[in-house]
Amino acid sequence: MKKFFYRCNNCNHISEYTNLIGACPQCGGEWLDPLYNLEETAQIWDKELFQRDHTIWRYWELLPLLDKANIVSLGEGWTPLLQVENMGAMLGNRHIFVKDERQGPTASFKDRQASLAISAMKEADIREAVVASTGNVAISYSAYCARSGIKLWAFLDSNVPHEKMREVTLYGTEVIKVSSSYDMTKQIAAKFADYRHLFLDKGIKSLIAREAMKTLAFEIAEQLGRIRGTRWAAPDWYIQAVSGGMGPIGVWRGFKDLYDMKLIDKIPKIAIIQTEGCAPMVNSFHKGLETAEPVQNPTSVINVLATGNPGPAYPFLRNLVRQHGGAFVKVNDQESFRLMRVMAQLEGLSMEPAAAVACAGLVKLMQEQIVSPTETVVVNASGHTFPIEKQILENEIVKRHTRVQNIEGDVVENMEPGAVSIRQEGLLNALKRLDERVQSIAIIEDEPDARLLLRRILQYERKYKIYEAPDGATGMALIQSKKPDLVLLDLMMPEVDGFTVLDTMKANEQLRDIPVIVITAKDLTSQDYQRLSGRIESLLQKGEFMEDQLVESISDVLK
Ligand SMILES: *Cc1c(COP(=O)(O)O)cnc(C)c1O
Ligand SMILES: [Zn+2]
């Protein structure tokens, strides 16, 4: 178990870190930063780092998770740092590198955030979570949630491309499509989580997301060091297409850690690139504003970058750029699409439009001589163009289990300029509509893995509410209090076994008619069969049925 502290960015209060701490106990401030033992970590890394796994978890000491046993990984991180020589020749700078984040498990740099966020949820024993997304977070969280058995509700704004939405549903996530802007979608997701008492992922507001992005800086410095034949090296510039600002803030912090550990001798300048159709940070910076002027209706077609209201990320980044150098630049969609083609044709890198925005930004920075020809530049290629398997997947997934629900983000413009509120009544109705009639299932099973597997299979069917009990006695109490519509029962459990649970149920007039499906690993004797005969709906042998058979047996019984 790791032990470390955090500091509140608002009042400087320091306390020991507990998992998923949301706000400062002193002032309620949400912006918390972890404090690690950097000196000790520098010594450990000096001896051990080279022999560790090539994932973000090689930097374990500086990541906010308490127990390694909770890591949920798909091999994220340690993406290649590629020199782009043709692009470099064209722009007259021979030191341009691309950090190829397309090569993550779900093809965007959100995999770093997802791996850490889902691991932290697992550590906090969270079983169901809500996230708002412009696409890539939902895809990545869906993959990691599927892997760890957490049920996910993804709220996507209506501009998320169809292909990305389909990818999210493939993982079994519940998708709520909100016909409004991303900022409004975030608010609606928060209301839904509140209404359902579910865990809400707070994105950039949580220290987890920012800390995850640090690993980009660690890797860049380690990889550039290898190229230069030193242990670590910092580039002069880090360039990224920015929406909420989690990437640049995290990357800055990563380089700052390395600097404080005396592993690098400078902190790179950060270039924030936004699209003209949604450039609240760039515009506010050039107007000299201390807080960002939100963009109400983003007009860029590049939906991934649709954060119109950057909140506290903007003043933070503004300070960084003013103190340490850097730039705020905007480019238009057309330039970005052109760079998409250029990067594919000159370098063999096919990136999604949002990633090409960073490349268009680099071109502009070179042309305006903000970046000099001798400076080393790292551009984040943050995501891949999305593979399209339309013909195959369309019918199979989207039509068979339609999980995409629409709700209207009923927006009312107030008199005050800039203020937007949701018509409460309409929203509440929309949220209630998501609560269709559900049936409840109690799983009584002593093996945690088997229980998790059953829950995982069943939670993808929206219509089931799931209760679990780890032994016969708890199971009986659960059946008595919840009166579920169906019981999934294991036979072999210590103390009160499944047979006893069944006997107790049948002896109780109120519980006698609740259907039971037995799932067992026991080789049944003829005496066992006799005890079950006529009293259960069906019997499934562990390890011998596939998930669709289970779902089918259940829906037959509950019909
Ligand atoms: C999320 C995302 C961005 C913007 O990320 P920030 O939160 O602003 O750092 C850029 N490109 C891609 C591909 C993304 O998925
Ligand atoms: Zn505080």
Coordinates of C-alpha atoms and ligand atoms in Angstrom, one line a residue:
M1 CA 0.0 0.0 0.0
K2 CA 1.2 3.4 -0.9
K3 CA 0.9 6.4 1.4
F4 CA 1.0 10.0 0.2
F5 CA -0.5 13.3 0.8
Y6 CA -2.5 15.9 -1.2
R7 CA -2.6 19.7 -1.0
C8 CA -5.7 21.8 -1.7
N9 CA -4.9 24.3 -4.5
N10 CA -7.2 26.8 -2.9
C11 CA -6.4 26.9 0.8
N12 CA -3.1 24.8 0.9
H13 CA -4.7 22.4 3.4
I14 CA -2.6 19.1 3.4
S15 CA -4.0 15.7 4.3
E16 CA -3.3 12.1 3.7
Y17 CA -4.7 10.9 0.3
T18 CA -7.7 8.6 0.5
N19 CA -9.0 7.1 -2.7
L20 CA -11.3 9.3 -4.9
I21 CA -11.3 12.2 -2.4
G22 CA -13.5 14.7 -4.1
A23 CA -13.0 18.0 -2.3
C24 CA -10.9 19.6 0.4
P25 CA -12.4 19.0 3.8
Q26 CA -11.3 22.5 4.9
C27 CA -12.7 24.7 2.2
G28 CA -14.6 22.5 -0.2
G29 CA -12.2 23.3 -3.1
E30 CA -12.1 20.6 -5.8
W31 CA -8.7 21.2 -7.2
L32 CA -6.3 18.9 -5.2
D33 CA -2.8 18.0 -6.0
P34 CA -0.9 15.0 -4.7
L35 CA 2.4 15.3 -2.9
Y36 CA 4.7 12.4 -3.4
N37 CA 8.2 11.6 -2.1
L38 CA 10.1 12.7 -5.2
E39 CA 13.6 12.3 -3.8
E40 CA 13.0 8.7 -2.8
T41 CA 11.3 8.0 -6.1
A42 CA 14.2 9.4 -8.1
Q43 CA 16.5 6.9 -6.3
I44 CA 14.2 4.0 -6.9
W45 CA 13.8 4.9 -10.6
D46 CA 17.5 5.3 -11.0
K47 CA 18.0 1.6 -10.0
E48 CA 14.8 -0.1 -11.2
L49 CA 13.0 1.8 -13.9
F50 CA 14.8 0.3 -16.9
Q51 CA 13.6 -3.2 -16.0
R52 CA 9.9 -2.4 -15.5
D53 CA 6.9 -3.1 -17.8
H54 CA 6.3 -0.7 -20.6
T55 CA 3.0 0.7 -19.5
I56 CA 2.0 3.8 -17.6
W57 CA 2.3 1.7 -14.4
R58 CA 6.1 1.8 -14.6
Y59 CA 5.7 5.2 -12.9
W60 CA 3.7 3.7 -10.1
E61 CA 5.3 5.8 -7.3
L62 CA 3.9 9.0 -8.8
L63 CA 0.4 7.8 -9.6
P64 CA -2.6 8.2 -7.2
L65 CA -3.6 4.6 -6.6
L66 CA -3.0 3.0 -3.2
D67 CA -2.8 -0.7 -4.0
K68 CA -1.2 -2.3 -7.1
A69 CA -3.7 -5.2 -6.9
N70 CA -6.3 -2.8 -8.2
I71 CA -4.6 -1.9 -11.5
V72 CA -6.9 -2.4 -14.5
S73 CA -4.6 -2.4 -17.5
L74 CA -4.8 -3.1 -21.3
G75 CA -1.2 -2.3 -21.9
E76 CA -1.7 1.5 -22.1
G77 CA 1.2 3.9 -22.4
W78 CA 4.7 3.7 -23.8
T79 CA 3.5 4.7 -27.2
P80 CA 6.3 5.4 -29.7
L81 CA 8.1 8.7 -30.0
L82 CA 8.5 9.0 -33.7
Q83 CA 10.7 11.5 -35.5
V84 CA 8.9 13.0 -38.5
E85 CA 11.7 13.7 -40.9
N86 CA 9.7 14.6 -44.0
M87 CA 7.5 17.0 -42.1
G88 CA 10.6 18.4 -40.5
A89 CA 12.3 18.9 -43.8
M90 CA 9.2 20.7 -45.1
L91 CA 9.0 23.0 -42.0
G92 CA 12.8 23.5 -41.7
N93 CA 13.1 22.0 -38.3
R94 CA 14.9 18.6 -37.9
H95 CA 13.8 18.0 -34.3
I96 CA 10.1 17.3 -34.6
F97 CA 8.7 14.3 -32.9
V98 CA 5.2 12.8 -32.7
K99 CA 4.1 11.1 -29.6
D100 CA 2.0 8.4 -31.2
E101 CA -1.0 8.1 -28.9
R102 CA -3.0 6.5 -31.7
Q103 CA -1.3 3.3 -30.6
G104 CA -3.2 3.0 -27.3
P105 CA -5.6 0.2 -26.6
T106 CA -8.6 2.2 -27.8
A107 CA -6.6 4.5 -30.1
S108 CA -6.5 7.7 -28.2
F109 CA -4.6 9.2 -25.3
K110 CA -7.7 8.8 -23.1
D111 CA -6.5 5.3 -22.4
R112 CA -4.1 6.7 -19.8
Q113 CA -6.9 8.5 -18.0
A114 CA -9.2 5.5 -18.3
S115 CA -6.7 3.0 -16.9
L116 CA -6.1 5.1 -13.8
A117 CA -9.7 6.2 -13.3
I118 CA -11.1 2.7 -13.6
S119 CA -8.4 1.3 -11.3
A120 CA -9.3 3.9 -8.7
M121 CA -13.0 3.0 -9.1
K122 CA -12.1 -0.6 -8.5
E123 CA -10.1 0.4 -5.5
A124 CA -13.2 2.2 -4.1
D125 CA -15.4 -0.8 -4.9
I126 CA -17.6 1.3 -7.3
R127 CA -19.8 -0.9 -9.5
E128 CA -21.6 1.6 -11.6
A129 CA -20.4 4.9 -13.0
V130 CA -21.5 7.9 -15.1
V131 CA -19.3 9.8 -17.6
A132 CA -19.9 12.6 -20.1
S133 CA -17.8 12.6 -23.2
T134 CA -17.3 14.0 -26.7
G135 CA -16.5 10.4 -27.8
N136 CA -13.0 9.2 -26.9
V137 CA -13.4 9.1 -23.1
A138 CA -16.5 7.1 -23.5
I139 CA -14.8 4.6 -25.7
S140 CA -11.8 4.2 -23.5
Y141 CA -13.8 4.1 -20.2
S142 CA -16.1 1.5 -21.8
A143 CA -13.2 -0.8 -22.5
Y144 CA -11.7 -0.5 -19.1
C145 CA -15.1 -0.8 -17.4
A146 CA -15.9 -3.9 -19.4
R147 CA -12.6 -5.4 -18.3
S148 CA -13.2 -4.7 -14.6
G149 CA -17.0 -5.5 -14.5
I150 CA -18.1 -1.9 -13.8
K151 CA -21.3 -0.8 -15.4
L152 CA -21.0 2.5 -17.3
W153 CA -23.5 5.1 -18.4
A154 CA -22.0 7.3 -21.1
F155 CA -23.6 10.7 -21.9
L156 CA -22.6 11.8 -25.3
D157 CA -23.5 15.0 -27.1
S158 CA -25.4 14.6 -30.3
N159 CA -22.4 15.5 -32.5
V160 CA -20.4 12.4 -31.5
P161 CA -19.9 10.5 -34.8
H162 CA -22.0 7.4 -35.3
E163 CA -19.0 5.2 -35.5
K164 CA -17.8 6.2 -32.1
M165 CA -21.2 5.8 -30.6
R166 CA -21.4 2.3 -32.0
E167 CA -18.0 1.5 -30.6
V168 CA -19.2 2.5 -27.1
T169 CA -22.3 0.3 -27.3
L170 CA -20.1 -2.6 -28.4
Y171 CA -18.6 -2.7 -25.0
G172 CA -22.0 -2.9 -23.4
T173 CA -22.1 0.7 -22.1
E174 CA -25.5 2.4 -21.8
V175 CA -25.4 5.4 -24.1
I176 CA -27.5 8.4 -23.5
K177 CA -27.3 10.8 -26.5
V178 CA -28.1 14.4 -25.4
S179 CA -29.3 16.6 -28.2
S180 CA -27.3 19.6 -27.0
S181 CA -23.8 20.9 -26.5
Y182 CA -21.1 19.0 -24.7
D183 CA -21.1 21.5 -21.8
M184 CA -24.8 20.9 -21.4
T185 CA -24.3 17.1 -21.7
K186 CA -21.9 17.3 -18.8
Q187 CA -24.5 19.0 -16.6
I188 CA -27.2 16.5 -17.5
A189 CA -24.8 13.6 -16.7
A190 CA -24.2 15.1 -13.3
K191 CA -27.9 15.5 -12.7
F192 CA -28.5 11.9 -13.7
A193 CA -25.7 10.6 -11.4
D194 CA -27.1 12.6 -8.6
Y195 CA -30.6 11.4 -9.2
R196 CA -29.6 7.8 -9.4
H197 CA -26.9 8.1 -6.6
L198 CA -24.2 6.9 -9.0
F199 CA -20.6 7.7 -9.1
L200 CA -19.8 10.6 -11.5
D201 CA -16.5 10.8 -13.1
K202 CA -15.4 14.4 -12.8
G203 CA -12.9 14.5 -15.6
I204 CA -10.3 17.2 -15.4
K205 CA -11.7 18.4 -12.1
S206 CA -10.4 15.2 -10.5
L207 CA -6.8 14.8 -9.7
I208 CA -6.9 11.3 -11.2
A209 CA -7.3 12.6 -14.8
R210 CA -4.6 15.2 -14.5
E211 CA -2.2 12.7 -12.9
A212 CA -2.8 10.1 -15.6
M213 CA -1.6 12.5 -18.2
K214 CA 1.7 13.1 -16.4
T215 CA 2.8 9.7 -17.8
L216 CA 3.0 11.3 -21.2
A217 CA 5.7 13.7 -19.9
F218 CA 7.6 10.9 -18.2
E219 CA 7.6 8.8 -21.3
I220 CA 8.6 11.6 -23.6
A221 CA 11.5 12.5 -21.3
E222 CA 12.6 8.9 -21.1
Q223 CA 12.3 8.2 -24.8
L224 CA 14.0 11.4 -25.8
G225 CA 16.7 10.6 -23.4
R226 CA 17.3 7.2 -25.0
I227 CA 17.5 8.9 -28.5
R228 CA 20.0 11.4 -27.2
G229 CA 22.0 8.8 -25.2
T230 CA 21.2 10.4 -21.8
R231 CA 18.9 8.9 -19.2
W232 CA 16.3 11.7 -19.5
A233 CA 15.8 14.7 -21.7
A234 CA 13.1 17.4 -22.0
P235 CA 12.0 18.8 -25.4
D236 CA 11.6 22.6 -25.8
W237 CA 7.9 22.4 -26.8
Y238 CA 5.0 20.2 -26.1
I239 CA 2.1 20.8 -28.6
Q240 CA -1.4 19.5 -28.2
A241 CA -4.9 20.0 -29.5
V242 CA -6.9 21.1 -26.5
S243 CA -10.5 20.8 -25.4
G244 CA -10.8 20.7 -21.6
G245 CA -7.0 21.1 -21.0
M246 CA -6.4 17.9 -19.0
G247 CA -3.5 16.9 -21.3
P248 CA -1.4 20.0 -21.1
I249 CA -1.9 20.4 -17.4
G250 CA -1.0 16.8 -16.6
V251 CA 2.0 16.9 -19.0
W252 CA 3.2 20.1 -17.4
R253 CA 3.0 18.5 -14.0
G254 CA 4.9 15.5 -15.2
F255 CA 7.8 17.6 -16.5
K256 CA 7.7 19.6 -13.2
D257 CA 8.0 16.4 -11.2
L258 CA 11.0 15.4 -13.3
Y259 CA 12.5 18.8 -12.9
D260 CA 12.1 18.7 -9.1
M261 CA 13.6 15.3 -9.1
K262 CA 16.6 16.9 -10.9
L263 CA 16.2 14.4 -13.9
I264 CA 15.7 17.2 -16.5
D265 CA 17.1 20.7 -16.6
K266 CA 14.1 22.6 -18.1
I267 CA 10.4 22.4 -18.3
P268 CA 9.1 22.5 -21.9
K269 CA 7.0 25.4 -23.2
I270 CA 3.4 24.3 -23.8
A271 CA 1.4 25.1 -26.9
I272 CA -2.4 25.0 -26.6
I273 CA -4.0 24.6 -30.0
Q274 CA -7.8 25.0 -30.4
T275 CA -10.1 25.1 -33.4
E276 CA -11.5 28.5 -34.5
G277 CA -15.0 27.2 -34.0
C278 CA -14.3 26.4 -30.3
A279 CA -11.4 28.4 -29.0
P280 CA -12.4 29.8 -25.6
M281 CA -8.9 29.5 -24.2
V282 CA -7.1 31.0 -27.1
N283 CA -9.5 33.9 -27.6
S284 CA -9.5 34.7 -23.8
F285 CA -5.8 34.6 -23.7
H286 CA -5.4 37.0 -26.5
K287 CA -7.9 39.3 -25.0
G288 CA -5.9 39.3 -21.8
L289 CA -8.8 37.8 -19.7
E290 CA -8.1 36.1 -16.4
T291 CA -11.0 33.8 -16.7
A292 CA -12.3 32.3 -19.9
E293 CA -15.2 33.6 -21.9
P294 CA -17.2 30.4 -22.7
V295 CA -18.2 29.6 -26.2
Q296 CA -21.9 28.8 -26.1
N297 CA -22.4 27.0 -29.4
P298 CA -19.2 25.5 -30.8
T299 CA -19.2 25.6 -34.6
S300 CA -16.2 23.4 -35.4
V301 CA -17.1 20.0 -36.8
I302 CA -14.3 18.5 -34.8
N303 CA -16.5 17.4 -31.9
V304 CA -13.7 15.9 -29.8
L305 CA -12.6 19.5 -29.0
A306 CA -16.0 20.9 -28.0
T307 CA -15.4 22.1 -24.5
G308 CA -16.9 25.6 -24.6
N309 CA -16.4 26.4 -21.0
P310 CA -13.0 25.4 -19.7
G311 CA -13.5 26.6 -16.2
P312 CA -10.4 26.7 -13.9
A313 CA -8.2 24.9 -16.5
Y314 CA -7.9 28.2 -18.4
P315 CA -6.5 30.4 -15.6
F316 CA -4.1 27.5 -14.7
L317 CA -2.8 27.2 -18.3
R318 CA -2.7 31.0 -18.7
N319 CA -0.4 31.2 -15.7
L320 CA 1.8 28.5 -17.0
V321 CA 2.3 30.1 -20.3
R322 CA 2.9 33.5 -18.8
Q323 CA 5.4 32.2 -16.4
H324 CA 7.2 29.5 -18.4
G325 CA 6.6 30.5 -22.0
G326 CA 4.4 28.7 -24.5
A327 CA 1.6 29.7 -26.8
F328 CA -2.2 29.8 -27.4
V329 CA -3.0 29.3 -31.1
K330 CA -6.1 28.6 -33.1
V331 CA -6.4 26.9 -36.4
N332 CA -9.5 26.3 -38.6
D333 CA -11.1 23.0 -39.5
Q334 CA -9.9 23.2 -43.1
E335 CA -6.2 23.6 -42.1
S336 CA -6.6 20.6 -39.8
F337 CA -8.1 18.4 -42.5
R338 CA -5.2 19.4 -44.8
L339 CA -2.7 18.4 -42.1
M340 CA -4.6 15.1 -41.7
R341 CA -3.8 14.4 -45.3
V342 CA -0.2 15.7 -45.1
M343 CA 0.7 13.6 -42.0
A344 CA -0.8 10.5 -43.6
Q345 CA 1.0 11.1 -46.9
L346 CA 4.3 12.3 -45.7
E347 CA 4.7 10.3 -42.5
G348 CA 2.3 7.3 -42.7
L349 CA 0.4 8.6 -39.7
S350 CA -3.4 8.6 -40.1
M351 CA -4.8 10.6 -37.3
E352 CA -8.2 11.7 -36.3
P353 CA -9.1 15.4 -37.1
A354 CA -8.6 16.5 -33.5
A355 CA -5.1 15.2 -33.5
A356 CA -4.4 16.9 -36.8
V357 CA -5.4 20.2 -35.1
A358 CA -2.1 20.0 -33.2
C359 CA -0.2 19.5 -36.4
A360 CA -1.9 22.5 -38.0
G361 CA -0.9 24.4 -34.9
L362 CA 2.8 23.3 -35.3
V363 CA 2.8 24.6 -38.9
K364 CA 1.5 27.9 -37.7
L365 CA 4.0 28.2 -34.8
M366 CA 6.8 27.5 -37.2
Q367 CA 5.5 30.0 -39.8
E368 CA 5.1 32.7 -37.2
Q369 CA 8.6 31.9 -35.9
I370 CA 7.3 31.3 -32.4
V371 CA 9.0 27.9 -32.5
S372 CA 12.6 28.2 -33.8
P373 CA 14.2 25.7 -36.3
T374 CA 16.6 24.5 -33.6
E375 CA 14.1 23.8 -30.9
T376 CA 13.0 20.2 -30.2
V377 CA 9.3 19.8 -30.5
V378 CA 6.9 17.0 -29.5
V379 CA 3.4 16.9 -31.0
N380 CA 0.8 14.7 -29.4
A381 CA -1.0 12.6 -32.1
S382 CA -3.8 12.1 -29.7
G383 CA -6.1 9.8 -31.6
H384 CA -6.5 7.5 -34.6
T385 CA -9.0 7.8 -37.5
F386 CA -11.7 5.4 -36.5
P387 CA -12.0 2.0 -38.2
I388 CA -15.4 1.5 -39.8
E389 CA -16.9 -1.9 -39.9
K390 CA -20.3 -0.7 -40.6
Q391 CA -21.8 -3.5 -42.6
I392 CA -20.7 -6.1 -40.0
L393 CA -21.4 -4.4 -36.8
E394 CA -24.4 -2.3 -37.6
N395 CA -27.1 -4.9 -37.4
E396 CA -25.4 -7.1 -34.9
I397 CA -24.8 -4.6 -32.2
V398 CA -26.8 -1.4 -32.5
K399 CA -30.0 -2.9 -33.8
R400 CA -30.0 -6.0 -31.7
H401 CA -29.5 -4.3 -28.4
T402 CA -30.4 -0.7 -28.9
R403 CA -28.7 1.0 -26.1
V404 CA -28.6 4.5 -27.5
Q405 CA -31.3 6.6 -25.9
N406 CA -32.0 10.2 -26.8
I407 CA -32.8 12.9 -24.3
E408 CA -33.4 16.5 -25.2
G409 CA -31.1 18.9 -23.5
D410 CA -33.9 21.4 -23.3
V411 CA -31.9 24.6 -23.2
V412 CA -33.3 27.9 -22.1
E413 CA -31.3 31.1 -22.6
N414 CA -31.6 33.4 -19.6
M415 CA -31.6 37.1 -19.7
E416 CA -28.1 37.4 -18.4
P417 CA -25.6 37.1 -21.2
G418 CA -23.8 33.7 -21.0
A419 CA -26.1 32.1 -18.5
V420 CA -27.8 28.9 -19.6
S421 CA -30.1 26.7 -17.6
I422 CA -31.9 23.5 -18.3
R423 CA -35.6 23.5 -18.0
Q424 CA -35.7 21.4 -14.9
E425 CA -39.1 19.8 -15.4
G426 CA -38.3 18.5 -18.8
L427 CA -35.0 17.1 -17.8
L428 CA -36.4 15.2 -14.8
N429 CA -39.0 13.6 -17.0
A430 CA -36.3 12.6 -19.5
L431 CA -34.3 11.1 -16.7
K432 CA -37.3 9.2 -15.4
R433 CA -38.0 7.8 -18.9
L434 CA -34.6 6.1 -18.6
D435 CA -36.0 4.2 -15.7
E436 CA -38.1 1.7 -17.5
R437 CA -39.7 -1.1 -15.6
V438 CA -36.9 -3.2 -14.2
Q439 CA -36.9 -6.7 -12.8
S440 CA -34.6 -7.7 -10.0
I441 CA -32.3 -10.7 -9.7
A442 CA -30.5 -11.9 -6.6
I443 CA -27.2 -13.7 -7.1
I444 CA -26.3 -16.0 -4.3
E445 CA -22.8 -17.3 -4.8
D446 CA -19.8 -17.5 -2.5
E447 CA -17.0 -17.3 -5.1
P448 CA -16.3 -13.6 -5.9
D449 CA -15.1 -14.3 -9.4
A450 CA -18.2 -16.2 -10.3
R451 CA -20.4 -13.5 -8.8
L452 CA -18.6 -10.8 -10.8
L453 CA -19.0 -12.8 -14.0
L454 CA -22.7 -13.2 -13.5
R455 CA -23.2 -9.6 -12.6
R456 CA -21.1 -8.6 -15.6
I457 CA -23.2 -10.7 -18.0
L458 CA -26.5 -9.5 -16.5
Q459 CA -25.7 -5.8 -16.1
Y460 CA -25.5 -5.4 -19.8
E461 CA -29.2 -6.1 -20.0
R462 CA -30.7 -2.8 -19.0
K463 CA -33.9 -4.3 -17.6
Y464 CA -32.3 -6.1 -14.7
K465 CA -31.5 -4.8 -11.3
I466 CA -28.9 -6.9 -9.6
Y467 CA -28.4 -7.8 -5.9
E468 CA -25.6 -10.0 -4.6
A469 CA -25.0 -12.1 -1.6
P470 CA -21.7 -13.9 -0.8
D471 CA -23.2 -16.7 1.3
G472 CA -26.5 -18.6 2.0
A473 CA -27.4 -16.7 5.2
T474 CA -26.9 -13.3 3.7
G475 CA -28.7 -14.6 0.6
M476 CA -31.8 -15.6 2.6
A477 CA -31.9 -12.2 4.3
L478 CA -31.6 -10.5 0.9
I479 CA -34.4 -12.6 -0.6
Q480 CA -36.6 -11.8 2.4
S481 CA -36.1 -8.1 2.2
K482 CA -35.9 -7.5 -1.5
K483 CA -38.3 -10.2 -2.8
P484 CA -36.5 -10.4 -6.1
D485 CA -38.1 -11.6 -9.3
L486 CA -35.5 -14.3 -9.7
V487 CA -32.8 -16.0 -7.7
L488 CA -29.5 -17.4 -9.2
L489 CA -28.3 -19.9 -6.7
D490 CA -25.0 -21.7 -6.1
L491 CA -25.3 -25.0 -4.4
M492 CA -22.0 -25.5 -2.7
M493 CA -21.5 -22.7 -0.1
P494 CA -20.0 -23.1 3.4
E495 CA -22.4 -23.2 6.3
V496 CA -25.8 -22.4 4.7
D497 CA -25.6 -24.1 1.3
G498 CA -27.9 -23.7 -1.7
F499 CA -30.1 -26.7 -0.8
T500 CA -30.8 -25.1 2.5
V501 CA -31.6 -21.8 0.9
L502 CA -34.0 -23.6 -1.4
D503 CA -35.7 -25.5 1.4
T504 CA -36.1 -22.2 3.4
M505 CA -37.6 -20.4 0.4
K506 CA -40.1 -23.2 -0.3
A507 CA -41.2 -23.3 3.3
N508 CA -42.1 -19.6 3.2
E509 CA -45.4 -18.8 1.6
Q510 CA -44.2 -15.4 0.5
L511 CA -41.0 -16.6 -1.1
R512 CA -42.1 -20.0 -2.4
D513 CA -43.1 -18.8 -5.9
I514 CA -39.9 -16.8 -6.7
P515 CA -38.3 -18.7 -9.5
V516 CA -34.8 -20.1 -8.9
I517 CA -32.1 -21.0 -11.4
V518 CA -29.3 -23.1 -10.0
I519 CA -25.7 -22.6 -11.2
T520 CA -23.4 -25.1 -9.9
A521 CA -20.0 -26.8 -10.2
K522 CA -21.2 -29.8 -8.2
D523 CA -21.4 -33.3 -9.7
L524 CA -25.0 -33.9 -8.8
T525 CA -25.9 -37.3 -7.2
S526 CA -29.3 -38.8 -7.8
Q527 CA -30.2 -37.7 -4.2
D528 CA -29.3 -34.1 -5.2
Y529 CA -31.5 -34.3 -8.3
Q530 CA -34.3 -35.4 -6.1
R531 CA -33.9 -32.5 -3.8
L532 CA -34.0 -30.1 -6.7
S533 CA -36.7 -31.8 -8.8
G534 CA -39.8 -29.7 -9.4
R535 CA -38.4 -26.8 -7.3
I536 CA -36.1 -25.0 -9.7
E537 CA -36.6 -23.5 -13.2
S538 CA -33.3 -24.8 -14.7
L539 CA -29.9 -26.0 -13.8
L540 CA -26.7 -24.7 -15.4
Q541 CA -23.3 -26.3 -15.0
K542 CA -20.5 -23.9 -14.2
G543 CA -18.0 -23.6 -17.1
E544 CA -20.4 -25.3 -19.5
F545 CA -22.7 -22.4 -20.5
M546 CA -22.1 -19.3 -22.5
E547 CA -23.5 -15.9 -21.6
D548 CA -26.3 -16.0 -24.1
Q549 CA -27.7 -19.2 -22.7
L550 CA -27.8 -17.7 -19.3
V551 CA -29.5 -14.6 -20.6
E552 CA -32.0 -16.7 -22.5
S553 CA -32.8 -19.0 -19.6
I554 CA -33.4 -15.9 -17.5
S555 CA -35.6 -14.1 -19.9
D556 CA -37.6 -17.3 -20.5
V557 CA -38.3 -17.5 -16.7
L558 CA -39.1 -13.8 -16.4
K559 CA -41.3 -13.6 -19.5
Ligands
LIG1 C1 -9.6 14.5 -25.4 C2 -8.9 14.7 -26.6 C3 -8.2 15.9 -26.8 C4 -8.2 17.1 -25.9 O1 -7.9 16.7 -24.6 P1 -7.7 17.8 -23.4 O2 -8.6 17.3 -22.3 O3 -8.0 19.1 -23.8 O4 -6.2 17.6 -23.0 C5 -7.5 16.0 -28.0 N1 -7.4 15.1 -28.9 C6 -8.0 13.9 -28.7 C7 -8.0 12.8 -29.8 C8 -8.8 13.7 -27.6 O5 -9.4 12.5 -27.4
ZN2 ZN -9.0 23.8 0.7

